[in-house]
Amino acid sequence: GENVEQHPSTLSVQEGDSAVIKCTYSDSASNYFPWYKQELGKRPQLIIDIRSNVGEKKDQRIAVTLNKTAKHFSLHITETQPEDSAVYFCAAVGSNYKLTFGKGTLLTVNP
Amino acid sequence: DSGVTQTPKHLITATGQRVTLRCSPRSGDLSVYWYQQSLDQGLQFLIQYYNGEERAKGNILERFSAQQFPDLHSELNLSSLELGDSALYFCASSVGGGNAYNEQFFGPGTRLTVL
């Protein structure tokens, strides 16, 4: 089945800096890659996603890039704010249509 | 609010016991998914039901079982509970579920504590 690796597990940045989280996947048939943000004790919420026929997608301060050849995708957050502090999960949907999550990245934005 | 509801919000029980977690999907969604989230394992897919039938299975223990009822709500049954079963259990729902990927909407979760 699909295996998703996510790095780093923790990330601390100063307010206004950029944050980058990277993920790799194993199933070359995977074609959909969502990113979820989870605040402490809350449910995961979809923040951005990308499909395999697109290399990059941007939504205000967040962007996602996908390299299908290398089987990796990344989340970029610019001009970070304290409210961006949360756990971020990457995920991949493989040939079995199941959602496989990475282990998560705890992002802390220091004011 | 995603439109997915889960009850109870918190559950505290003892080892060896059995509990039932309940999930109501968003109106119109036919698929229900169950996930377990623990500190060391992240979000693990357990099982999916689509329109009353089991569609996909993940890392679900034999002590755990689920079903989806005609009104599309789902229940996850956990039996012979162990300390390691303590986790946050999420339910998610989507419109379809099997032939293509449809966005999953997560419920607020049930926090299970086994003492």
GROMACS .gro file of C-alpha atoms in nm:
model
  226
    1GLY     CA    1   0.000   0.000   0.000
    2GLU     CA    2   0.086   0.367   0.002
    3ASN     CA    3   0.347   0.499   0.245
    4VAL     CA    4   0.384   0.870   0.316
    5GLU     CA    5   0.689   1.015   0.492
    6GLN     CA    6   0.676   1.368   0.633
    7HIS     CA    7   0.955   1.597   0.753
    8PRO     CA    8   1.030   1.769   0.979
    9SER     CA    9   0.829   1.641   1.275
   10THR     CA   10   0.860   1.979   1.447
   11LEU     CA   11   0.928   2.323   1.304
   12SER     CA   12   0.968   2.649   1.490
   13VAL     CA   13   0.980   2.982   1.303
   14GLN     CA   14   0.960   3.350   1.384
   15GLU     CA   15   0.649   3.540   1.289
   16GLY     CA   16   0.683   3.667   0.934
   17ASP     CA   17   0.924   3.393   0.826
   18SER     CA   18   0.841   3.116   0.581
   19ALA     CA   19   0.780   2.754   0.672
   20VAL     CA   20   0.830   2.453   0.446
   21ILE     CA   21   0.709   2.099   0.513
   22LYS     CA   22   0.810   1.814   0.284
   23CYS     CA   23   0.651   1.478   0.210
   24THR     CA   24   0.737   1.177  -0.003
   25TYR     CA   25   0.508   0.900  -0.119
   26SER     CA   26   0.563   0.550  -0.248
   27ASP     CA   27   0.270   0.467  -0.478
   28SER     CA   28   0.347   0.605  -0.824
   29ALA     CA   29  -0.025   0.578  -0.907
   30SER     CA   30  -0.116   0.834  -0.637
   31ASN     CA   31  -0.287   1.129  -0.797
   32TYR     CA   32  -0.430   1.349  -0.523
   33PHE     CA   33  -0.239   1.515  -0.241
   34PRO     CA   34  -0.430   1.709   0.027
   35TRP     CA   35  -0.285   1.898   0.322
   36TYR     CA   36  -0.468   1.920   0.654
   37LYS     CA   37  -0.426   2.157   0.945
   38GLN     CA   38  -0.516   2.033   1.290
   39GLU     CA   39  -0.532   2.263   1.589
   40LEU     CA   40  -0.495   2.113   1.935
   41GLY     CA   41  -0.793   1.891   2.017
   42LYS     CA   42  -0.973   1.980   1.696
   43ARG     CA   43  -1.054   1.791   1.378
   44PRO     CA   44  -0.824   1.793   1.073
   45GLN     CA   45  -0.930   2.055   0.818
   46LEU     CA   46  -0.834   2.062   0.452
   47ILE     CA   47  -0.631   2.374   0.372
   48ILE     CA   48  -0.505   2.306   0.021
   49ASP     CA   49  -0.474   2.018  -0.221
   50ILE     CA   50  -0.308   1.939  -0.550
   51ARG     CA   51  -0.373   1.686  -0.822
   52SER     CA   52  -0.110   1.499  -1.015
   53ASN     CA   53  -0.163   1.694  -1.337
   54VAL     CA   54  -0.059   2.020  -1.167
   55GLY     CA   55   0.289   2.112  -1.048
   56GLU     CA   56   0.204   2.399  -0.817
   57LYS     CA   57  -0.100   2.555  -0.654
   58LYS     CA   58  -0.126   2.871  -0.447
   59ASP     CA   59  -0.392   3.010  -0.214
   60GLN     CA   60  -0.296   3.339  -0.054
   61ARG     CA   61  -0.009   3.266   0.186
   62ILE     CA   62   0.001   2.891   0.131
   63ALA     CA   63   0.128   2.701  -0.170
   64VAL     CA   64   0.189   2.338  -0.254
   65THR     CA   65   0.433   2.197  -0.506
   66LEU     CA   66   0.441   1.848  -0.653
   67ASN     CA   67   0.726   1.663  -0.820
   68LYS     CA   68   0.579   1.341  -0.962
   69THR     CA   69   0.909   1.212  -1.090
   70ALA     CA   70   1.069   1.231  -0.748
   71LYS     CA   71   0.742   1.143  -0.572
   72HIS     CA   72   0.754   1.431  -0.332
   73PHE     CA   73   0.536   1.729  -0.251
   74SER     CA   74   0.579   2.026  -0.023
   75LEU     CA   75   0.374   2.283   0.166
   76HIS     CA   76   0.499   2.640   0.177
   77ILE     CA   77   0.358   2.899   0.418
   78THR     CA   78   0.481   3.254   0.374
   79GLU     CA   79   0.456   3.546   0.618
   80THR     CA   80   0.370   3.311   0.902
   81GLN     CA   81   0.142   3.430   1.181
   82PRO     CA   82   0.088   3.293   1.533
   83GLU     CA   83  -0.250   3.153   1.424
   84ASP     CA   84  -0.066   2.928   1.176
   85SER     CA   85   0.063   2.731   1.476
   86ALA     CA   86  -0.086   2.381   1.449
   87VAL     CA   87  -0.005   2.028   1.334
   88TYR     CA   88   0.003   1.993   0.957
   89PHE     CA   89  -0.053   1.659   0.785
   90CYS     CA   90   0.022   1.572   0.428
   91ALA     CA   91  -0.168   1.287   0.268
   92ALA     CA   92  -0.181   1.095  -0.055
   93VAL     CA   93  -0.458   0.908  -0.229
   94GLY     CA   94  -0.325   0.599  -0.398
   95SER     CA   95  -0.461   0.353  -0.650
   96ASN     CA   96  -0.694   0.209  -0.384
   97TYR     CA   97  -0.853   0.554  -0.326
   98LYS     CA   98  -0.760   0.542   0.042
   99LEU     CA   99  -0.620   0.847   0.219
  100THR     CA  100  -0.278   0.777   0.372
  101PHE     CA  101  -0.143   1.042   0.609
  102GLY     CA  102   0.208   1.144   0.700
  103LYS     CA  103   0.294   1.150   1.070
  104GLY     CA  104   0.244   1.526   1.096
  105THR     CA  105   0.455   1.838   1.156
  106LEU     CA  106   0.406   2.052   1.466
  107LEU     CA  107   0.453   2.410   1.349
  108THR     CA  108   0.512   2.676   1.611
  109VAL     CA  109   0.516   3.040   1.506
  110ASN     CA  110   0.680   3.257   1.767
  111PRO     CA  111   0.557   3.617   1.795
  112ASP     CA  112  -1.854   2.291   1.146
  113SER     CA  113  -1.812   2.013   0.887
  114GLY     CA  114  -2.163   1.873   0.924
  115VAL     CA  115  -2.028   1.541   1.054
  116THR     CA  116  -2.130   1.466   1.413
  117GLN     CA  117  -1.975   1.222   1.656
  118THR     CA  118  -2.085   1.108   1.999
  119PRO     CA  119  -1.975   1.092   2.267
  120LYS     CA  120  -1.712   1.364   2.281
  121HIS     CA  121  -1.521   1.195   2.560
  122LEU     CA  122  -1.526   0.839   2.688
  123ILE     CA  123  -1.340   0.701   2.988
  124THR     CA  124  -1.349   0.329   3.052
  125ALA     CA  125  -1.146   0.044   3.196
  126THR     CA  126  -0.935  -0.226   3.035
  127GLY     CA  127  -1.133  -0.523   2.912
  128GLN     CA  128  -1.448  -0.321   2.853
  129ARG     CA  129  -1.640  -0.259   2.530
  130VAL     CA  130  -1.750   0.077   2.392
  131THR     CA  131  -1.944   0.204   2.093
  132LEU     CA  132  -1.863   0.525   1.909
  133ARG     CA  133  -2.124   0.684   1.687
  134CYS     CA  134  -2.097   0.895   1.374
  135SER     CA  135  -2.355   1.072   1.159
  136PRO     CA  136  -2.227   1.177   0.816
  137ARG     CA  137  -2.303   1.500   0.636
  138SER     CA  138  -2.641   1.508   0.468
  139GLY     CA  139  -2.611   1.338   0.131
  140ASP     CA  140  -2.280   1.165   0.201
  141LEU     CA  141  -2.282   0.792   0.147
  142SER     CA  142  -1.936   0.702   0.272
  143VAL     CA  143  -1.814   0.693   0.629
  144TYR     CA  144  -1.450   0.646   0.727
  145TRP     CA  145  -1.303   0.576   1.070
  146TYR     CA  146  -0.956   0.689   1.176
  147GLN     CA  147  -0.757   0.641   1.493
  148GLN     CA  148  -0.518   0.915   1.603
  149SER     CA  149  -0.262   0.840   1.868
  150LEU     CA  150   0.052   1.037   1.956
  151ASP     CA  151   0.297   0.783   1.818
  152GLN     CA  152   0.102   0.656   1.516
  153GLY     CA  153  -0.053   0.968   1.371
  154LEU     CA  154  -0.379   0.936   1.178
  155GLN     CA  155  -0.443   0.572   1.089
  156PHE     CA  156  -0.721   0.466   0.856
  157LEU     CA  157  -0.932   0.191   1.012
  158ILE     CA  158  -1.226   0.115   0.785
  159GLN     CA  159  -1.464   0.260   0.528
  160TYR     CA  160  -1.833   0.193   0.465
  161TYR     CA  161  -2.020   0.298   0.156
  162ASN     CA  162  -2.398   0.292   0.152
  163GLY     CA  163  -2.414   0.024   0.418
  164GLU     CA  164  -2.140  -0.202   0.288
  165GLU     CA  165  -1.779  -0.236   0.390
  166ARG     CA  166  -1.567  -0.081   0.113
  167ALA     CA  167  -1.208  -0.074   0.241
  168LYS     CA  168  -1.016  -0.193   0.542
  169GLY     CA  169  -0.705  -0.045   0.692
  170ASN     CA  170  -0.517  -0.120   1.012
  171ILE     CA  171  -0.819  -0.228   1.210
  172LEU     CA  172  -0.770  -0.476   1.491
  173GLU     CA  173  -0.987  -0.787   1.514
  174ARG     CA  174  -1.119  -0.655   1.848
  175PHE     CA  175  -1.268  -0.361   1.658
  176SER     CA  176  -1.569  -0.374   1.429
  177ALA     CA  177  -1.792  -0.126   1.256
  178GLN     CA  178  -2.118  -0.106   1.069
  179GLN     CA  179  -2.321   0.142   0.873
  180PHE     CA  180  -2.696   0.148   0.918
  181PRO     CA  181  -2.973   0.214   0.662
  182ASP     CA  182  -2.993   0.577   0.775
  183LEU     CA  183  -2.618   0.595   0.695
  184HIS     CA  184  -2.498   0.661   1.047
  185SER     CA  185  -2.211   0.440   1.154
  186GLU     CA  186  -2.091   0.284   1.476
  187LEU     CA  187  -1.742   0.170   1.568
  188ASN     CA  188  -1.732  -0.100   1.833
  189LEU     CA  189  -1.415  -0.148   2.036
  190SER     CA  190  -1.396  -0.452   2.263
  191SER     CA  191  -1.151  -0.606   2.511
  192LEU     CA  192  -1.003  -0.261   2.545
  193GLU     CA  193  -0.635  -0.219   2.623
  194LEU     CA  194  -0.442   0.083   2.748
  195GLY     CA  195  -0.297   0.128   2.400
  196ASP     CA  196  -0.642   0.183   2.254
  197SER     CA  197  -0.654   0.524   2.419
  198ALA     CA  198  -0.669   0.768   2.128
  199LEU     CA  199  -0.876   1.019   1.941
  200TYR     CA  200  -1.115   0.847   1.701
  201PHE     CA  201  -1.232   1.047   1.402
  202CYS     CA  202  -1.510   0.977   1.163
  203ALA     CA  203  -1.514   1.135   0.819
  204SER     CA  204  -1.769   1.130   0.540
  205SER     CA  205  -1.770   1.187   0.167
  206VAL     CA  206  -2.023   1.191  -0.113
  207GLY     CA  207  -1.888   0.892  -0.301
  208GLY     CA  208  -1.641   0.632  -0.205
  209GLY     CA  209  -1.478   0.370  -0.413
  210ASN     CA  210  -1.445   0.450  -0.778
  211ALA     CA  211  -1.276   0.783  -0.729
  212TYR     CA  212  -1.157   1.004  -0.450
  213ASN     CA  213  -1.400   1.249  -0.295
  214GLU     CA  214  -1.304   1.504  -0.031
  215GLN     CA  215  -1.348   1.371   0.320
  216PHE     CA  216  -1.498   1.592   0.590
  217PHE     CA  217  -1.396   1.512   0.944
  218GLY     CA  218  -1.610   1.508   1.254
  219PRO     CA  219  -1.496   1.657   1.588
  220GLY     CA  220  -1.370   1.322   1.716
  221THR     CA  221  -1.424   1.106   2.024
  222ARG     CA  222  -1.147   1.099   2.282
  223LEU     CA  223  -1.123   0.752   2.433
  224THR     CA  224  -0.928   0.702   2.753
  225VAL     CA  225  -0.873   0.348   2.877
  226LEU     CA  226  -0.762   0.325   3.240
   0.00000   0.00000   0.00000
